[in-house]
CSV table of C-alpha atoms and ligand atoms in Angstrom, one decimal:
chain,number,residue,atom,x,y,z
A,19,MET,CA,-45.8,60.9,-2.2
A,20,LYS,CA,-46.4,59.3,-5.9
A,21,GLU,CA,-43.5,61.5,-6.9
A,22,LYS,CA,-41.3,60.3,-3.8
A,23,LEU,CA,-42.1,56.7,-4.9
A,24,GLU,CA,-41.2,57.6,-8.6
A,25,LEU,CA,-37.8,59.4,-7.4
A,26,ILE,CA,-37.0,56.0,-5.6
A,27,LEU,CA,-37.9,53.9,-8.6
A,28,LYS,CA,-35.8,55.9,-10.5
A,29,ASN,CA,-33.1,55.8,-8.3
A,30,ALA,CA,-33.0,52.6,-7.5
A,31,SER,CA,-33.3,51.2,-11.2
A,32,ASP,CA,-30.1,53.7,-11.7
A,33,ASP,CA,-28.1,52.0,-9.0
A,34,ILE,CA,-29.2,48.2,-10.1
A,35,LYS,CA,-28.0,49.3,-13.6
A,36,ASN,CA,-24.8,50.7,-12.5
A,37,ALA,CA,-24.1,47.8,-10.0
A,38,LYS,CA,-20.9,46.2,-10.6
A,39,SER,CA,-21.1,43.2,-8.4
A,40,VAL,CA,-23.4,40.7,-6.6
A,41,LEU,CA,-22.3,42.5,-3.6
A,42,GLU,CA,-23.3,45.7,-4.6
A,43,LEU,CA,-26.7,44.5,-5.5
A,44,ASP,CA,-27.3,43.4,-1.8
A,45,GLU,CA,-26.4,46.7,-0.7
A,46,ILE,CA,-29.1,48.0,-3.1
A,47,ARG,CA,-31.8,45.7,-1.8
A,48,LEU,CA,-30.8,46.6,1.6
A,49,LYS,CA,-31.3,50.4,0.9
A,50,TYR,CA,-34.4,50.2,-0.9
A,51,LEU,CA,-36.5,47.3,-0.3
A,52,SER,CA,-35.5,46.2,3.5
A,53,ARG,CA,-37.9,46.4,6.3
A,54,LYS,CA,-35.8,49.7,7.0
A,55,GLY,CA,-35.3,50.5,3.3
A,56,GLU,CA,-36.6,53.8,1.5
A,57,LEU,CA,-39.8,52.0,0.1
A,58,ASN,CA,-40.9,51.1,3.5
A,59,SER,CA,-40.7,54.4,5.1
A,60,ILE,CA,-42.9,55.8,2.5
A,61,LYS,CA,-45.5,52.9,3.2
A,62,LYS,CA,-45.5,53.6,6.7
A,63,ASN,CA,-46.6,57.4,5.8
A,64,LEU,CA,-49.7,55.7,3.8
A,65,LYS,CA,-51.8,55.8,6.8
A,66,ASP,CA,-51.9,59.6,6.7
A,67,LEU,CA,-53.8,59.4,3.5
A,68,THR,CA,-57.6,59.1,2.7
A,69,ASP,CA,-58.7,55.7,1.7
A,70,GLU,CA,-58.9,56.5,-2.2
A,71,GLU,CA,-55.0,57.7,-2.0
A,72,LYS,CA,-54.0,54.9,0.3
A,73,ARG,CA,-55.8,52.3,-2.7
A,74,THR,CA,-53.9,54.0,-5.3
A,75,VAL,CA,-50.5,55.1,-3.8
A,76,GLY,CA,-50.3,51.6,-2.3
A,77,ALA,CA,-51.0,49.8,-5.4
A,78,PHE,CA,-48.3,51.9,-7.0
A,79,ALA,CA,-45.7,51.3,-4.1
A,80,ASN,CA,-46.3,47.6,-4.7
A,81,ASN,CA,-45.5,48.1,-8.3
A,82,VAL,CA,-42.6,50.0,-7.5
A,83,SER,CA,-41.3,47.2,-5.2
A,84,ASN,CA,-42.2,44.6,-7.9
A,85,GLN,CA,-40.5,46.2,-10.5
A,86,LEU,CA,-37.3,46.9,-8.6
A,87,GLU,CA,-37.3,42.9,-7.1
A,88,LEU,CA,-37.7,42.1,-11.0
A,89,LEU,CA,-34.6,44.2,-12.0
A,90,LEU,CA,-32.9,43.3,-9.0
A,91,SER,CA,-33.2,39.4,-10.1
A,92,GLU,CA,-32.4,40.2,-13.6
A,93,LYS,CA,-29.2,42.1,-12.9
A,94,SER,CA,-28.4,39.5,-10.5
A,95,GLU,CA,-28.3,36.6,-12.6
A,96,GLU,CA,-26.2,39.0,-15.4
A,97,LEU,CA,-23.8,39.7,-12.7
A,98,TYR,CA,-23.2,36.1,-11.4
A,99,LYS,CA,-22.7,35.0,-14.7
A,100,ILE,CA,-20.2,37.5,-15.2
A,101,GLU,CA,-18.2,36.8,-12.0
A,102,LEU,CA,-18.4,33.0,-12.8
A,103,ASN,CA,-16.8,33.5,-16.1
A,104,LYS,CA,-14.4,35.9,-14.8
A,105,LYS,CA,-13.5,33.4,-12.1
A,106,LEU,CA,-13.2,30.4,-14.6
A,107,GLU,CA,-11.0,32.5,-16.8
A,108,GLU,CA,-9.0,33.4,-14.0
A,109,GLU,CA,-8.3,29.7,-12.8
A,110,ARG,CA,-8.3,28.1,-15.8
A,111,ILE,CA,-6.0,24.8,-15.8
A,112,ASP,CA,-3.8,24.3,-18.7
A,113,ILE,CA,-4.3,20.5,-19.2
A,114,THR,CA,-1.6,20.6,-21.9
A,115,LEU,CA,0.8,20.8,-19.2
A,116,PRO,CA,2.9,17.8,-18.3
A,117,SER,CA,1.8,16.3,-15.1
A,118,ASP,CA,4.1,15.5,-12.1
A,119,PHE,CA,6.4,12.4,-12.5
A,120,ARG,CA,5.1,9.6,-10.5
A,121,PRO,CA,7.5,6.8,-10.2
A,122,GLN,CA,6.0,3.5,-10.8
A,123,GLY,CA,7.2,0.3,-9.4
A,124,LYS,CA,7.9,-2.7,-11.6
A,125,ILE,CA,8.2,-6.4,-11.4
A,126,HIS,CA,11.6,-7.5,-11.2
A,127,PRO,CA,13.3,-9.0,-14.0
A,128,LEU,CA,13.5,-12.5,-12.2
A,129,THR,CA,10.2,-12.5,-11.1
A,130,GLN,CA,9.2,-11.5,-14.9
A,131,THR,CA,11.2,-14.8,-16.2
A,132,VAL,CA,9.4,-16.8,-13.4
A,133,ASN,CA,6.0,-15.9,-14.4
A,134,GLU,CA,6.8,-16.1,-17.9
A,135,ILE,CA,8.1,-19.8,-17.4
A,136,VAL,CA,5.3,-20.8,-15.2
A,137,GLU,CA,2.7,-19.3,-17.6
A,138,ILE,CA,4.3,-21.6,-20.7
A,139,PHE,CA,4.2,-24.8,-18.3
A,140,GLN,CA,0.8,-24.2,-17.2
A,141,GLY,CA,-0.1,-23.7,-21.0
A,142,MET,CA,1.2,-27.6,-21.0
A,143,GLY,CA,-1.2,-28.7,-18.0
A,144,PHE,CA,1.4,-28.3,-15.2
A,145,SER,CA,0.4,-26.8,-12.1
A,146,VAL,CA,2.4,-24.8,-9.4
A,147,VAL,CA,3.2,-27.1,-6.3
A,148,LYS,CA,1.7,-25.7,-3.0
A,149,PRO,CA,4.4,-23.3,-0.9
A,150,GLU,CA,4.4,-26.1,1.8
A,151,ASN,CA,5.8,-28.5,-0.5
A,152,SER,CA,8.5,-26.0,-1.4
A,153,PRO,CA,10.3,-24.7,1.9
A,154,GLU,CA,13.8,-23.0,1.4
A,155,VAL,CA,14.8,-24.4,4.7
A,156,GLU,CA,15.2,-28.1,4.1
A,157,THR,CA,16.5,-31.2,5.7
A,158,GLU,CA,19.3,-33.2,4.2
A,159,TYR,CA,16.4,-36.0,4.1
A,160,TYR,CA,14.6,-34.1,1.3
A,161,ASN,CA,17.7,-32.3,-0.2
A,162,PHE,CA,19.8,-35.6,-0.9
A,163,ASP,CA,18.8,-38.7,0.8
A,164,MET,CA,15.3,-39.4,-0.6
A,165,LEU,CA,16.6,-38.3,-4.0
A,166,ASN,CA,19.3,-41.1,-3.8
A,167,PHE,CA,22.4,-39.2,-3.3
A,168,PRO,CA,24.8,-41.7,-1.9
A,169,LYS,CA,25.7,-40.8,1.8
A,170,GLU,CA,29.2,-39.2,1.2
A,171,HIS,CA,28.1,-37.3,-1.8
A,172,PRO,CA,30.3,-34.2,-2.5
A,173,ALA,CA,27.3,-32.0,-3.1
A,174,LYS,CA,26.8,-32.5,0.4
A,175,ASP,CA,30.1,-31.3,1.5
A,176,MET,CA,30.3,-28.0,3.8
A,177,GLN,CA,31.5,-26.2,0.7
A,178,ASP,CA,28.5,-26.7,-1.3
A,179,THR,CA,25.4,-26.7,1.2
A,180,PHE,CA,24.6,-24.3,3.9
A,181,TYR,CA,24.4,-26.0,7.0
A,182,THR,CA,22.4,-24.4,10.1
A,183,LYS,CA,23.2,-24.5,13.6
A,184,THR,CA,19.3,-25.5,14.5
A,185,ALA,CA,20.0,-29.0,14.1
A,186,PRO,CA,22.5,-30.8,12.5
A,187,ASN,CA,20.2,-32.0,9.5
A,188,VAL,CA,18.5,-28.6,8.8
A,189,ILE,CA,20.0,-27.2,5.7
A,190,LEU,CA,19.1,-24.3,3.0
A,191,ARG,CA,18.1,-26.4,-0.1
A,192,SER,CA,20.4,-26.5,-2.5
A,193,HIS,CA,18.3,-27.1,-5.4
A,194,THR,CA,14.3,-27.3,-6.1
A,195,SER,CA,14.4,-30.9,-6.5
A,196,CYS,CA,13.5,-31.5,-2.8
A,197,SER,CA,9.9,-30.4,-3.8
A,198,GLN,CA,9.5,-33.3,-6.2
A,199,ILE,CA,9.7,-35.8,-3.1
A,200,ARG,CA,7.2,-33.4,-1.3
A,201,GLN,CA,4.8,-33.3,-4.1
A,202,MET,CA,5.1,-37.3,-4.6
A,203,LEU,CA,4.4,-38.0,-1.0
A,204,THR,CA,1.3,-35.9,-1.0
A,205,GLN,CA,0.1,-36.6,-4.3
A,206,ASN,CA,-0.5,-40.0,-6.4
A,207,PRO,CA,0.3,-40.3,-9.9
A,208,PRO,CA,-0.7,-38.9,-12.5
A,209,VAL,CA,1.8,-35.8,-10.9
A,210,ARG,CA,2.3,-33.0,-13.3
A,211,VAL,CA,3.9,-29.8,-11.5
A,212,ILE,CA,6.6,-27.0,-11.6
A,213,SER,CA,7.8,-25.7,-8.2
A,214,PRO,CA,9.6,-22.1,-8.8
A,215,GLY,CA,12.0,-21.0,-5.9
A,216,ARG,CA,15.0,-19.8,-4.3
A,217,VAL,CA,18.0,-22.1,-3.9
A,218,TYR,CA,21.4,-21.5,-1.7
A,219,ARG,CA,24.9,-22.6,-2.4
A,220,CYS,CA,28.1,-22.0,-0.5
A,221,GLU,CA,30.0,-20.6,-3.2
A,222,SER,CA,32.4,-17.8,-3.9
A,223,VAL,CA,30.1,-14.9,-5.5
A,224,SER,CA,31.1,-14.0,-9.0
A,225,ALA,CA,30.0,-12.4,-12.3
A,226,ARG,CA,28.4,-16.1,-12.9
A,227,LYS,CA,27.6,-17.3,-9.6
A,228,ASN,CA,25.9,-15.8,-6.2
A,229,ASN,CA,24.8,-17.6,-3.1
A,230,LEU,CA,21.3,-17.5,-3.4
A,231,PHE,CA,19.8,-18.0,-7.1
A,232,HIS,CA,16.5,-19.5,-8.3
A,233,GLN,CA,15.4,-22.7,-10.0
A,234,ILE,CA,12.0,-24.0,-11.2
A,235,GLU,CA,11.7,-27.7,-11.2
A,236,GLY,CA,9.5,-29.7,-13.2
A,237,LEU,CA,8.0,-33.1,-12.5
A,238,LEU,CA,5.9,-35.3,-14.6
A,239,VAL,CA,4.7,-39.1,-13.3
A,240,ASP,CA,2.3,-40.9,-15.1
A,241,LYS,CA,2.1,-44.3,-16.9
A,242,ASP,CA,3.8,-44.7,-20.3
A,243,ILE,CA,6.0,-41.6,-20.0
A,244,THR,CA,9.1,-41.8,-21.9
A,245,PHE,CA,12.3,-40.0,-22.9
A,246,ALA,CA,10.3,-38.7,-26.1
A,247,ASP,CA,8.0,-37.0,-23.7
A,248,LEU,CA,10.7,-35.6,-21.6
A,249,LYS,CA,12.3,-34.0,-25.3
A,250,GLY,CA,8.8,-32.7,-26.5
A,251,VAL,CA,8.1,-30.8,-23.4
A,252,LEU,CA,11.6,-29.1,-23.1
A,253,ASN,CA,11.7,-28.7,-26.9
A,254,GLU,CA,8.4,-27.0,-26.8
A,255,PHE,CA,9.3,-24.9,-23.8
A,256,ILE,CA,12.2,-23.6,-25.3
A,257,ARG,CA,10.5,-22.9,-28.8
A,258,ILE,CA,8.5,-20.6,-26.8
A,259,TYR,CA,10.9,-19.0,-24.1
A,260,PHE,CA,13.4,-18.0,-26.7
A,261,GLY,CA,10.9,-17.2,-29.3
A,262,SER,CA,11.7,-19.5,-32.1
A,263,ALA,CA,12.5,-23.1,-33.2
A,264,ARG,CA,16.2,-23.1,-32.1
A,265,PRO,CA,18.2,-26.2,-32.4
A,266,THR,CA,18.6,-28.2,-29.0
A,267,ARG,CA,20.7,-30.8,-27.9
A,268,PHE,CA,20.5,-33.5,-25.3
A,269,ARG,CA,23.6,-34.5,-23.6
A,270,ALA,CA,24.1,-37.7,-21.6
A,271,SER,CA,24.7,-36.4,-17.9
A,272,TYR,CA,24.4,-37.5,-14.3
A,273,PHE,CA,22.2,-36.7,-11.5
A,274,PRO,CA,21.6,-39.3,-8.5
A,275,PHE,CA,18.0,-38.7,-8.8
A,276,THR,CA,17.6,-39.2,-12.7
A,277,GLU,CA,18.3,-42.2,-15.2
A,278,PRO,CA,19.1,-41.7,-17.7
A,279,SER,CA,20.1,-37.9,-17.2
A,280,ALA,CA,20.4,-35.2,-19.8
A,281,GLU,CA,21.7,-31.7,-19.8
A,282,VAL,CA,20.1,-29.8,-22.5
A,283,ASP,CA,21.7,-27.2,-24.6
A,284,VAL,CA,20.3,-24.5,-26.8
A,285,GLN,CA,22.1,-23.1,-29.8
A,286,CYS,CA,23.7,-20.1,-28.5
A,287,ILE,CA,21.5,-16.9,-28.9
A,288,ILE,CA,24.2,-14.4,-29.1
A,289,CYS,CA,26.0,-15.9,-31.8
A,290,GLY,CA,23.7,-18.1,-33.4
A,291,GLY,CA,26.1,-21.3,-33.2
A,292,LYS,CA,29.4,-19.7,-34.8
A,293,GLY,CA,30.9,-19.7,-31.4
A,294,CYS,CA,31.6,-16.4,-29.1
A,295,ARG,CA,32.4,-15.4,-25.7
A,296,THR,CA,29.0,-16.2,-24.1
A,297,CYS,CA,29.1,-19.9,-25.4
A,298,SER,CA,33.0,-19.8,-25.0
A,299,GLY,CA,33.1,-20.8,-28.5
A,300,THR,CA,31.1,-23.7,-28.5
A,301,GLY,CA,27.9,-22.5,-30.3
A,302,TRP,CA,26.0,-24.1,-27.5
A,303,LEU,CA,24.3,-22.8,-24.0
A,304,GLU,CA,23.7,-25.1,-21.2
A,305,ILE,CA,20.0,-24.2,-20.0
A,306,LEU,CA,19.1,-27.1,-17.9
A,307,GLY,CA,19.3,-30.5,-16.3
A,308,SER,CA,16.6,-33.2,-16.7
A,309,GLY,CA,16.2,-36.9,-16.8
A,310,MET,CA,14.0,-39.6,-16.0
A,311,VAL,CA,12.8,-39.9,-12.5
A,312,HIS,CA,15.1,-42.6,-10.8
A,313,VAL,CA,13.4,-45.8,-10.0
A,314,ASN,CA,14.9,-45.6,-6.4
A,315,VAL,CA,13.3,-42.3,-5.9
A,316,LEU,CA,9.8,-43.6,-7.0
A,317,LYS,CA,10.2,-46.7,-4.6
A,318,ASN,CA,11.4,-44.0,-2.1
A,319,VAL,CA,8.1,-42.1,-2.2
A,320,GLY,CA,6.0,-45.3,-2.8
A,321,ILE,CA,5.3,-45.3,-6.1
A,322,ASP,CA,5.6,-48.6,-8.3
A,323,PRO,CA,7.9,-48.1,-10.7
A,324,GLU,CA,6.6,-50.9,-12.7
A,325,ILE,CA,3.4,-49.1,-13.0
A,326,TYR,CA,4.5,-45.6,-13.4
A,327,THR,CA,7.4,-43.6,-14.9
A,328,GLY,CA,8.2,-40.0,-14.9
A,329,PHE,CA,10.9,-37.1,-15.8
A,330,ALA,CA,12.2,-34.3,-14.0
A,331,PHE,CA,14.0,-31.0,-15.1
A,332,GLY,CA,15.3,-28.3,-13.1
A,333,MET,CA,16.5,-24.8,-14.5
A,334,GLY,CA,18.1,-21.6,-13.3
A,335,VAL,CA,16.2,-18.5,-13.4
A,336,GLU,CA,19.1,-16.2,-13.5
A,337,ARG,CA,20.8,-18.0,-16.4
A,338,LEU,CA,18.0,-18.4,-18.4
A,339,THR,CA,17.2,-14.2,-18.0
A,340,MET,CA,20.9,-13.3,-18.7
A,341,LEU,CA,20.8,-15.4,-21.8
A,342,LYS,CA,17.6,-13.8,-23.1
A,343,TYR,CA,18.8,-10.3,-22.3
A,344,ALA,CA,22.5,-10.5,-22.9
A,345,ILE,CA,23.1,-9.8,-19.0
A,346,ASN,CA,26.9,-10.3,-18.0
A,347,ASP,CA,27.0,-10.6,-14.1
A,348,ILE,CA,24.6,-12.3,-12.3
A,349,ARG,CA,24.9,-9.7,-9.1
A,350,LEU,CA,23.0,-6.9,-11.2
A,351,PHE,CA,20.0,-9.1,-10.0
A,352,PHE,CA,20.5,-8.6,-6.6
A,353,ASN,CA,21.9,-5.1,-6.6
A,354,ASN,CA,18.8,-3.3,-7.0
A,355,ASP,CA,20.6,-0.5,-9.1
A,356,ILE,CA,17.3,1.2,-10.0
A,357,ARG,CA,19.1,1.9,-13.6
A,358,PHE,CA,19.5,-1.7,-14.3
A,359,LEU,CA,15.9,-2.6,-13.0
A,360,ARG,CA,14.3,0.2,-14.9
A,361,GLN,CA,15.4,-1.5,-18.3
A,362,PHE,CA,12.7,-4.4,-17.8
B,406,LIG,N1,18.6,-30.6,-9.1
B,406,LIG,C1,19.5,-30.2,-10.5
B,406,LIG,C2,20.4,-29.2,-10.2
B,406,LIG,O1,20.5,-28.2,-9.3
B,406,LIG,C3,18.9,-30.3,-11.7
B,406,LIG,C4,17.9,-31.4,-12.0
B,406,LIG,C5,16.5,-31.3,-11.8
B,406,LIG,C6,18.2,-32.4,-13.0
B,406,LIG,C7,15.8,-32.0,-11.8
B,406,LIG,C8,17.7,-33.3,-12.9
B,406,LIG,C9,16.1,-33.4,-12.7
B,406,LIG,O2,21.5,-29.1,-11.0
């Protein structure tokens, strides 16, 4: 019996040594060590032996079983490592390969300009008006009447303003200046706001004009506000937006809701003032309208013009973007051609 056990030990040890996989080891364990395995079938015969033999052979059988368990676990660890390494090698990922191209969305150039300008004015203490003070569907009352437009002003003409069929006085606002009125009706001075938004004009579309465009309105009302404050704020804005201290020019102009009024020109950023196509040979680019809030407007909203004065300005977002990036057609902003938009 002892010889049989020794044979089992030898065969099993050889089998274990030669095993090529963890799976094979499982089979070997089954063959020798399971309940129906070779070792057990010998142990079953122990009962035919003398007590003395039982003790020695039994102990030896246990010894064989322990040895085989040890060999199996060692070999299984070894094979497991080999198999793992093989798997890692086979499934190796080349992390230097370029990854899938995932197109990433971008912020529209007009929105970028609005954000940039809003940030500049926030830096000077302005805040953005609440959306409810800046609706796009307006009434003639806020768009014109409260802003001191005379009853028969040509801007009210059907050719300039989009009227609706909803009600005779409901229009698409032709400028953001309506938000000046709404703001002053809801806030007592000091008022220091900007109001970006869409405006609409019934014009034929060209490289320079679109039916829909964007403006940013500014309004500051407080005690002792003078034209010098207007100049200071706008010059500072231009310096930051165009990146350096460019010469500016305040040209007398007319708006019904400001007095005095001024259009502001900046030295042409394309030719540096020499004269080119962009500035029509003048060396100057007109970038915004502005002025001191008209006494009638202050009265309309119930602000005492003897105590308070203020200034307002309005600028075109498309125009400012076109000047900064030398874009020659306003329609590019609205066609959404990805090749154009990708450049910003
Ligand atoms: N609302 C004017 C326009 O659309 C611009 C402007 C705003 C002028 C505020 C003066 C003050 O042309």
